[in-house]
Amino acid sequence: MKRLRLSRQRGFSLLEVLVSVLVFSLGILALVSLQAASLRMSTDARYRADAAFLADQLFARMLISLPADAPQFAHRTGGTACNSNGAAATNPSAVEWLAEVSDTLPGAAADLQQIEVAAGGQVTVRLCWQQGGDAPRQFVVSNRIQWQ
C-alpha cells in the first residue's frame, strides 16, 4: 500500500519547483518593466526641469536687455505647437539661448521653438523636444517682463 502512494506522488515536487520558478520569473519581469518605466519617467521629468530652467534663463536675458530690444527676441511666432514658422530672433542673446536649448534638450532644433513678445512685456515661450521615437513634448510658460 505504501508503495502505491509513493508512486502517485512522484514528480509532484518537480512540478511545484517549476511553478515557483515561473511565478518568480514573472515577478522579475514585472520589476524590470517597472524599472524601465521609472527610468523613462525620470528622464522626462529631467527634460521638463531643463525646459523650465531654460525658459527662466531667457526671461533673465530679456530683463537685462533694453526694453527697446524686446521685439528682437521674438522667434518663429507663427504656426502651431512644435511646428512653428515666421521670422527668427535677431537678438544675439536670443540666438545664443536657442543654441543652448538645442544643446540641452534632445531633438530641440531652434526652428521648433517659439518666443512670442506681446505688448506690455508679456512673453510666452514654447519649448519643443522629442526623444527617440517618443511623441513630441512641449513646455509652455508665460511671464510679464517689467523693465525698471
PDB file of C-alpha atoms in Angstrom:
ATOM      1  CA  MET A   1       0.000   0.000   0.000  1.00  0.00           C
ATOM      2  CA  LYS A   2       2.796   2.382   0.840  1.00  0.00           C
ATOM      3  CA  ARG A   3       4.480   1.712  -2.463  1.00  0.00           C
ATOM      4  CA  LEU A   4       1.411   2.795  -4.408  1.00  0.00           C
ATOM      5  CA  ARG A   5       1.162   6.035  -2.503  1.00  0.00           C
ATOM      6  CA  LEU A   6       4.821   6.920  -3.247  1.00  0.00           C
ATOM      7  CA  SER A   7       4.476   6.249  -6.952  1.00  0.00           C
ATOM      8  CA  ARG A   8       1.468   8.582  -7.258  1.00  0.00           C
ATOM      9  CA  GLN A   9       3.422  11.442  -5.695  1.00  0.00           C
ATOM     10  CA  ARG A  10       6.479  11.057  -7.884  1.00  0.00           C
ATOM     11  CA  GLY A  11       7.186  14.222  -9.912  1.00  0.00           C
ATOM     12  CA  PHE A  12       4.935  16.396  -7.778  1.00  0.00           C
ATOM     13  CA  SER A  13       7.903  18.178  -6.171  1.00  0.00           C
ATOM     14  CA  LEU A  14       9.354  18.878  -9.601  1.00  0.00           C
ATOM     15  CA  LEU A  15       6.048  20.377 -10.687  1.00  0.00           C
ATOM     16  CA  GLU A  16       5.986  22.585  -7.580  1.00  0.00           C
ATOM     17  CA  VAL A  17       9.510  23.797  -8.337  1.00  0.00           C
ATOM     18  CA  LEU A  18       8.606  24.588 -11.960  1.00  0.00           C
ATOM     19  CA  VAL A  19       5.532  26.558 -10.903  1.00  0.00           C
ATOM     20  CA  SER A  20       7.519  28.505  -8.313  1.00  0.00           C
ATOM     21  CA  VAL A  21      10.234  29.289 -10.910  1.00  0.00           C
ATOM     22  CA  LEU A  22       7.513  30.532 -13.267  1.00  0.00           C
ATOM     23  CA  VAL A  23       5.995  32.784 -10.597  1.00  0.00           C
ATOM     24  CA  PHE A  24       9.445  34.083  -9.634  1.00  0.00           C
ATOM     25  CA  SER A  25      10.292  34.796 -13.296  1.00  0.00           C
ATOM     26  CA  LEU A  26       7.065  36.730 -13.799  1.00  0.00           C
ATOM     27  CA  GLY A  27       7.852  38.785 -10.710  1.00  0.00           C
ATOM     28  CA  ILE A  28      11.333  39.595 -12.002  1.00  0.00           C
ATOM     29  CA  LEU A  29       9.917  40.600 -15.404  1.00  0.00           C
ATOM     30  CA  ALA A  30       7.417  42.885 -13.687  1.00  0.00           C
ATOM     31  CA  LEU A  31      10.216  44.510 -11.673  1.00  0.00           C
ATOM     32  CA  VAL A  32      12.312  45.061 -14.816  1.00  0.00           C
ATOM     33  CA  SER A  33       9.318  46.612 -16.561  1.00  0.00           C
ATOM     34  CA  LEU A  34       8.666  48.847 -13.562  1.00  0.00           C
ATOM     35  CA  GLN A  35      12.307  49.937 -13.522  1.00  0.00           C
ATOM     36  CA  ALA A  36      12.201  50.791 -17.249  1.00  0.00           C
ATOM     37  CA  ALA A  37       9.030  52.853 -16.798  1.00  0.00           C
ATOM     38  CA  SER A  38      10.586  54.627 -13.820  1.00  0.00           C
ATOM     39  CA  LEU A  39      13.690  55.474 -15.826  1.00  0.00           C
ATOM     40  CA  ARG A  40      11.587  56.790 -18.719  1.00  0.00           C
ATOM     41  CA  MET A  41       9.528  58.997 -16.392  1.00  0.00           C
ATOM     42  CA  SER A  42      12.629  60.226 -14.592  1.00  0.00           C
ATOM     43  CA  THR A  43      14.242  61.221 -17.883  1.00  0.00           C
ATOM     44  CA  ASP A  44      11.070  63.008 -18.977  1.00  0.00           C
ATOM     45  CA  ALA A  45      10.943  64.898 -15.667  1.00  0.00           C
ATOM     46  CA  ARG A  46      14.578  65.930 -16.075  1.00  0.00           C
ATOM     47  CA  TYR A  47      13.871  67.361 -19.529  1.00  0.00           C
ATOM     48  CA  ARG A  48      10.851  69.267 -18.215  1.00  0.00           C
ATOM     49  CA  ALA A  49      13.013  70.716 -15.435  1.00  0.00           C
ATOM     50  CA  ASP A  50      15.656  71.650 -18.005  1.00  0.00           C
ATOM     51  CA  ALA A  51      12.966  73.343 -20.120  1.00  0.00           C
ATOM     52  CA  ALA A  52      11.756  75.352 -17.114  1.00  0.00           C
ATOM     53  CA  PHE A  53      15.328  76.398 -16.345  1.00  0.00           C
ATOM     54  CA  LEU A  54      15.939  77.415 -19.965  1.00  0.00           C
ATOM     55  CA  ALA A  55      12.748  79.492 -20.063  1.00  0.00           C
ATOM     56  CA  ASP A  56      13.802  81.209 -16.840  1.00  0.00           C
ATOM     57  CA  GLN A  57      17.187  81.952 -18.397  1.00  0.00           C
ATOM     58  CA  LEU A  58      15.503  83.600 -21.375  1.00  0.00           C
ATOM     59  CA  PHE A  59      13.390  85.779 -19.097  1.00  0.00           C
ATOM     60  CA  ALA A  60      16.545  86.820 -17.235  1.00  0.00           C
ATOM     61  CA  ARG A  61      18.295  87.646 -20.519  1.00  0.00           C
ATOM     62  CA  MET A  62      15.337  89.760 -21.570  1.00  0.00           C
ATOM     63  CA  LEU A  63      15.275  91.516 -18.213  1.00  0.00           C
ATOM     64  CA  ILE A  64      18.887  92.669 -18.510  1.00  0.00           C
ATOM     65  CA  SER A  65      18.418  93.859 -22.094  1.00  0.00           C
ATOM     66  CA  LEU A  66      16.930  97.187 -23.065  1.00  0.00           C
ATOM     67  CA  PRO A  67      13.128  97.411 -23.336  1.00  0.00           C
ATOM     68  CA  ALA A  68      13.514  98.580 -26.933  1.00  0.00           C
ATOM     69  CA  ASP A  69      15.255  95.273 -27.768  1.00  0.00           C
ATOM     70  CA  ALA A  70      12.285  93.128 -26.681  1.00  0.00           C
ATOM     71  CA  PRO A  71      10.818  92.676 -30.203  1.00  0.00           C
ATOM     72  CA  GLN A  72      14.179  91.279 -31.363  1.00  0.00           C
ATOM     73  CA  PHE A  73      13.661  88.305 -29.031  1.00  0.00           C
ATOM     74  CA  ALA A  74      10.520  87.174 -30.920  1.00  0.00           C
ATOM     75  CA  HIS A  75      11.212  83.881 -32.672  1.00  0.00           C
ATOM     76  CA  ARG A  76       9.007  81.926 -35.098  1.00  0.00           C
ATOM     77  CA  THR A  77       5.744  83.226 -33.671  1.00  0.00           C
ATOM     78  CA  GLY A  78       3.502  81.676 -36.338  1.00  0.00           C
ATOM     79  CA  GLY A  79       2.372  78.121 -36.939  1.00  0.00           C
ATOM     80  CA  THR A  80       1.252  75.509 -34.491  1.00  0.00           C
ATOM     81  CA  ALA A  81       2.813  73.926 -31.444  1.00  0.00           C
ATOM     82  CA  CYS A  82       6.150  72.318 -32.312  1.00  0.00           C
ATOM     83  CA  ASN A  83       5.640  73.284 -35.961  1.00  0.00           C
ATOM     84  CA  SER A  84       6.410  76.980 -35.891  1.00  0.00           C
ATOM     85  CA  ASN A  85       7.153  79.381 -38.695  1.00  0.00           C
ATOM     86  CA  GLY A  86       7.903  83.058 -39.042  1.00  0.00           C
ATOM     87  CA  ALA A  87      10.947  85.225 -38.587  1.00  0.00           C
ATOM     88  CA  ALA A  88      13.852  84.077 -36.460  1.00  0.00           C
ATOM     89  CA  ALA A  89      15.076  86.046 -33.452  1.00  0.00           C
ATOM     90  CA  THR A  90      17.660  88.704 -34.280  1.00  0.00           C
ATOM     91  CA  ASN A  91      18.871  89.497 -30.774  1.00  0.00           C
ATOM     92  CA  PRO A  92      22.313  87.886 -30.240  1.00  0.00           C
ATOM     93  CA  SER A  93      21.355  86.846 -26.711  1.00  0.00           C
ATOM     94  CA  ALA A  94      18.226  85.082 -28.009  1.00  0.00           C
ATOM     95  CA  VAL A  95      20.219  83.339 -30.748  1.00  0.00           C
ATOM     96  CA  GLU A  96      22.724  82.142 -28.136  1.00  0.00           C
ATOM     97  CA  TRP A  97      19.866  80.960 -25.923  1.00  0.00           C
ATOM     98  CA  LEU A  98      18.333  78.995 -28.819  1.00  0.00           C
ATOM     99  CA  ALA A  99      21.679  77.240 -29.302  1.00  0.00           C
ATOM    100  CA  GLU A 100      21.658  76.313 -25.593  1.00  0.00           C
ATOM    101  CA  VAL A 101      18.155  74.880 -25.995  1.00  0.00           C
ATOM    102  CA  SER A 102      19.331  72.748 -28.929  1.00  0.00           C
ATOM    103  CA  ASP A 103      22.302  71.528 -26.887  1.00  0.00           C
ATOM    104  CA  THR A 104      20.299  70.761 -23.732  1.00  0.00           C
ATOM    105  CA  LEU A 105      17.083  69.131 -24.957  1.00  0.00           C
ATOM    106  CA  PRO A 106      17.036  66.147 -27.349  1.00  0.00           C
ATOM    107  CA  GLY A 107      15.646  66.840 -30.810  1.00  0.00           C
ATOM    108  CA  ALA A 108      15.067  70.501 -29.944  1.00  0.00           C
ATOM    109  CA  ALA A 109      16.108  72.292 -33.112  1.00  0.00           C
ATOM    110  CA  ALA A 110      15.988  76.089 -32.937  1.00  0.00           C
ATOM    111  CA  ASP A 111      13.310  76.284 -35.634  1.00  0.00           C
ATOM    112  CA  LEU A 112      10.869  74.306 -33.431  1.00  0.00           C
ATOM    113  CA  GLN A 113      10.985  76.817 -30.570  1.00  0.00           C
ATOM    114  CA  GLN A 114       8.660  79.814 -30.239  1.00  0.00           C
ATOM    115  CA  ILE A 115       9.122  83.081 -28.381  1.00  0.00           C
ATOM    116  CA  GLU A 116       6.184  85.463 -28.533  1.00  0.00           C
ATOM    117  CA  VAL A 117       6.661  89.008 -27.280  1.00  0.00           C
ATOM    118  CA  ALA A 118       3.394  90.912 -26.821  1.00  0.00           C
ATOM    119  CA  ALA A 119       2.618  94.446 -25.759  1.00  0.00           C
ATOM    120  CA  GLY A 120       3.165  95.272 -22.116  1.00  0.00           C
ATOM    121  CA  GLY A 121       6.136  92.921 -21.785  1.00  0.00           C
ATOM    122  CA  GLN A 122       4.086  89.715 -21.948  1.00  0.00           C
ATOM    123  CA  VAL A 123       6.394  86.935 -23.154  1.00  0.00           C
ATOM    124  CA  THR A 124       5.332  83.372 -23.976  1.00  0.00           C
ATOM    125  CA  VAL A 125       7.970  80.700 -24.536  1.00  0.00           C
ATOM    126  CA  ARG A 126       7.119  77.342 -26.108  1.00  0.00           C
ATOM    127  CA  LEU A 127       9.900  74.766 -25.973  1.00  0.00           C
ATOM    128  CA  CYS A 128       9.543  71.583 -28.036  1.00  0.00           C
ATOM    129  CA  TRP A 129      11.698  68.469 -27.996  1.00  0.00           C
ATOM    130  CA  GLN A 130      11.469  64.823 -28.966  1.00  0.00           C
ATOM    131  CA  GLN A 131      13.474  61.971 -27.544  1.00  0.00           C
ATOM    132  CA  GLY A 132      13.948  58.967 -29.789  1.00  0.00           C
ATOM    133  CA  GLY A 133      10.672  57.574 -31.079  1.00  0.00           C
ATOM    134  CA  ASP A 134       8.580  59.178 -28.335  1.00  0.00           C
ATOM    135  CA  ALA A 135       5.861  61.708 -29.073  1.00  0.00           C
ATOM    136  CA  PRO A 136       6.988  65.346 -29.205  1.00  0.00           C
ATOM    137  CA  ARG A 137       6.932  67.083 -25.833  1.00  0.00           C
ATOM    138  CA  GLN A 138       6.344  70.746 -25.204  1.00  0.00           C
ATOM    139  CA  PHE A 139       6.704  73.121 -22.305  1.00  0.00           C
ATOM    140  CA  VAL A 140       4.893  76.452 -22.391  1.00  0.00           C
ATOM    141  CA  VAL A 141       5.488  79.250 -19.929  1.00  0.00           C
ATOM    142  CA  SER A 142       4.345  82.845 -19.969  1.00  0.00           C
ATOM    143  CA  ASN A 143       5.733  85.739 -17.982  1.00  0.00           C
ATOM    144  CA  ARG A 144       5.467  89.502 -17.861  1.00  0.00           C
ATOM    145  CA  ILE A 145       8.809  91.279 -18.103  1.00  0.00           C
ATOM    146  CA  GLN A 146       8.820  94.610 -16.277  1.00  0.00           C
ATOM    147  CA  TRP A 147      11.869  96.671 -17.056  1.00  0.00           C
ATOM    148  CA  GLN A 148      12.930  99.200 -14.446  1.00  0.00           C
TER     149      GLN A 148
END
